[in-house]
Coordinates of C-alpha atoms in Angstrom, one line a residue:
M135 CA -6.2 4.7 24.3
R136 CA -4.7 5.3 27.7
D137 CA -5.5 9.0 27.2
I138 CA -9.2 8.2 27.0
G139 CA -9.1 7.4 30.7
G140 CA -11.0 4.9 32.8
L141 CA -10.0 1.9 30.7
S142 CA -8.4 -1.2 32.2
E143 CA -5.4 -2.9 30.7
F144 CA -7.7 -5.7 29.6
T145 CA -10.1 -3.3 27.9
I146 CA -7.2 -1.5 26.1
G147 CA -6.0 -4.9 24.9
V148 CA -9.4 -5.8 23.5
I149 CA -9.8 -2.5 21.8
S150 CA -6.4 -2.9 20.3
V151 CA -7.6 -6.0 18.4
V152 CA -10.4 -4.2 16.7
P153 CA -8.3 -2.4 14.0
F154 CA -6.7 -5.6 12.9
A155 CA -10.1 -7.5 12.9
V156 CA -11.7 -4.8 10.7
A157 CA -8.6 -4.7 8.5
F158 CA -8.8 -8.5 7.9
F159 CA -12.2 -8.1 6.1
A160 CA -11.0 -5.0 4.3
V161 CA -8.0 -6.9 2.9
L162 CA -10.4 -9.6 1.6
A163 CA -12.6 -7.1 0.0
A164 CA -9.6 -5.2 -1.6
G165 CA -8.3 -8.5 -3.0
Q166 CA -11.6 -9.2 -4.6
I167 CA -11.8 -5.7 -6.1
S168 CA -8.2 -5.9 -7.3
D169 CA -8.7 -9.4 -9.0
R170 CA -12.0 -8.4 -10.5
T171 CA -10.9 -5.1 -12.0
G172 CA -7.2 -5.6 -12.5
L173 CA -6.5 -2.1 -11.0
R174 CA -3.6 -3.3 -8.8
R175 CA -1.9 0.1 -8.4
T176 CA -5.2 1.9 -7.8
V177 CA -6.0 -0.5 -4.9
L178 CA -2.4 -0.1 -3.6
G179 CA -2.6 3.7 -3.8
S180 CA -6.0 3.7 -2.0
G181 CA -4.4 1.9 0.9
F182 CA -1.7 4.6 1.2
V183 CA -4.4 7.3 1.0
L184 CA -6.4 5.7 3.9
A185 CA -3.2 5.2 5.9
A186 CA -2.1 8.8 5.4
V187 CA -5.5 10.3 6.2
G188 CA -6.0 8.0 9.2
L189 CA -2.6 8.8 10.7
T190 CA -2.9 12.6 10.2
A191 CA -6.4 12.7 11.7
A192 CA -5.3 10.5 14.6
A193 CA -2.4 12.9 15.3
L194 CA -4.7 15.9 15.4
A195 CA -7.8 14.5 17.0
S196 CA -8.9 13.9 20.6
P197 CA -8.4 10.4 22.0
V198 CA -11.7 8.7 21.0
P199 CA -11.7 10.0 17.4
A200 CA -8.0 9.2 17.2
V201 CA -8.6 5.6 18.0
V202 CA -11.3 5.4 15.2
M203 CA -8.8 7.0 12.7
L204 CA -6.1 4.5 13.7
I205 CA -8.6 1.8 12.6
V206 CA -8.8 3.6 9.2
A207 CA -5.0 3.8 9.1
T208 CA -4.6 0.1 9.9
I209 CA -7.0 -0.8 7.1
G210 CA -4.9 1.4 4.8
F211 CA -1.6 -0.2 5.8
K212 CA -2.9 -3.8 5.5
V213 CA -4.6 -3.2 2.2
A214 CA -1.4 -1.6 0.8
A215 CA 0.8 -4.4 2.1
S216 CA -1.3 -7.2 0.7
S217 CA -1.8 -5.4 -2.7
F218 CA 1.9 -4.6 -3.1
Y219 CA 3.1 -8.1 -3.4
V220 CA 1.0 -8.7 -6.5
I221 CA 2.7 -6.0 -8.5
P222 CA 6.3 -7.2 -8.6
Q223 CA 5.1 -10.6 -9.8
Q224 CA 3.7 -8.9 -12.8
Y225 CA 7.1 -7.5 -13.8
L226 CA 9.5 -10.2 -12.6
V227 CA 9.6 -13.3 -14.8
G228 CA 11.2 -16.7 -14.7
A229 CA 14.3 -16.9 -12.5
M230 CA 13.9 -13.3 -11.3
V231 CA 10.8 -13.9 -9.3
A232 CA 12.3 -15.6 -6.3
P233 CA 15.3 -13.3 -5.8
G234 CA 13.1 -10.2 -6.5
I235 CA 10.7 -11.2 -3.8
A236 CA 13.6 -12.0 -1.4
L237 CA 15.1 -8.6 -2.0
I238 CA 11.7 -6.9 -1.2
N239 CA 11.4 -9.0 2.0
S240 CA 14.9 -8.0 3.0
V241 CA 14.2 -4.3 2.6
G242 CA 10.9 -4.7 4.4
N243 CA 12.6 -6.5 7.3
L244 CA 15.2 -3.7 7.5
G245 CA 12.4 -1.2 7.6
G246 CA 10.8 -3.1 10.4
F247 CA 14.0 -2.5 12.4
V248 CA 14.7 1.1 11.3
A249 CA 11.2 2.6 11.5
P250 CA 10.4 1.8 15.2
T251 CA 13.8 3.0 16.2
L252 CA 13.4 6.3 14.2
L253 CA 9.9 6.9 15.4
G254 CA 10.8 6.1 19.0
Q255 CA 13.6 8.7 18.8
V256 CA 11.1 11.3 17.4
E257 CA 8.6 10.5 20.2
S258 CA 11.3 10.7 22.9
R259 CA 12.7 14.0 21.6
T260 CA 9.4 15.7 21.0
G261 CA 7.5 14.2 23.9
S262 CA 4.6 13.3 21.6
V263 CA 3.6 10.3 19.5
D264 CA 1.7 12.7 17.2
N265 CA 4.8 13.8 15.5
A266 CA 5.8 10.2 14.8
L267 CA 2.4 9.5 13.3
L268 CA 2.7 12.6 11.0
I269 CA 6.1 11.4 9.8
V270 CA 4.6 8.0 8.8
A271 CA 1.8 9.8 7.1
V272 CA 4.3 11.8 5.0
I273 CA 6.1 8.5 4.1
C274 CA 2.7 7.1 2.9
L275 CA 2.3 10.2 0.7
V276 CA 5.7 9.5 -0.8
A277 CA 4.7 5.9 -1.5
L278 CA 1.4 7.2 -3.1
A279 CA 3.5 9.4 -5.4
G280 CA 5.4 6.3 -6.4
C281 CA 2.1 4.6 -7.3
A282 CA 1.1 7.6 -9.4
L283 CA 4.5 7.5 -11.2
M284 CA 4.0 3.8 -12.0
R285 CA 0.5 4.5 -13.4
Y286 CA 2.0 7.3 -15.6
Q287 CA 4.7 5.1 -16.9
A288 CA 2.3 2.3 -17.6
G289 CA 0.1 4.7 -19.5
A290 CA 3.0 5.8 -21.7
Q291 CA 3.9 2.2 -22.4
D292 CA 0.3 1.4 -23.3
T293 CA 0.3 4.3 -25.8
D294 CA 3.5 3.0 -27.4
Q295 CA 2.0 -0.5 -27.7
H296 CA -1.2 0.8 -29.2
A297 CA 0.7 2.9 -31.7
D298 CA 2.8 -0.2 -32.7
L299 CA -0.3 -2.3 -33.2
T300 CA -2.0 0.4 -35.4
G301 CA 1.3 1.0 -37.4
T302 CA 1.5 4.6 -36.3
G303 CA 4.3 4.2 -33.7
T304 CA 8.0 4.2 -33.7
G305 CA 8.4 0.6 -32.7
T306 CA 9.7 1.4 -29.2
S307 CA 7.1 -0.6 -27.3
T308 CA 8.5 -2.1 -24.1
G309 CA 5.9 -4.9 -24.1
T310 CA 5.1 -5.1 -20.4
G311 CA 1.8 -6.8 -21.0
T312 CA -0.3 -4.1 -19.4
S313 CA -3.9 -3.7 -20.4
S314 CA -5.5 -0.7 -22.2
E315 CA -6.0 1.0 -18.9
P316 CA -2.8 2.3 -17.2
D317 CA -2.9 -0.5 -14.6
L318 CA -2.1 -4.2 -14.3
P319 CA -4.4 -6.7 -15.9
A320 CA -6.5 -9.1 -13.9
A321 CA -5.7 -12.8 -14.6
G322 CA -8.3 -14.7 -16.4
P323 CA -9.2 -16.7 -19.5
G324 CA -7.7 -15.2 -22.6
R325 CA -5.6 -12.7 -20.8
T326 CA -1.9 -12.9 -20.1
V327 CA -0.3 -11.5 -17.0
G328 CA 3.3 -10.4 -16.8
N329 CA 5.9 -9.7 -19.4
S330 CA 4.2 -11.3 -22.4
G331 CA 6.4 -9.3 -24.9

């Protein structure tokens, strides 16, 4: 934003609020879509796509379009972060929920320390914040690949479950309680969420 030129510190501060204000409404919409459709991993993956595209475009664009693309990236990050915490609760049951979430928070807090340090080093050595943005975009793509792997594994489990129900399978169902789509079910009347066996 400082590269745009002619902006006061106050104006820069006001503009800096915009990405988070827009992301607030995007998170609400993503939550409604996720709850209505049950496509938890799809919403999560969409957040990573938006973040990666926004960061890459911001790194390559001139200052004004870069600010717009950072808004897109912020939406992606916030949607992904809010969507992520729904997924472990679908797999962790009983006494495993609290320590599982605590472990996730611990790793997240560690990332909150390591990432700024790493990106600051990249920026200081290369003299550009653009390279740091590209590194984070690559990390988002790795996370997206993880989402795709989860969907693939869920699809294979659903196939085993269907074969067991029709009597054509080998009896190796893992019973993760996923729906007929390779994604997590939305909670609602008559539907069980989590490891229903």
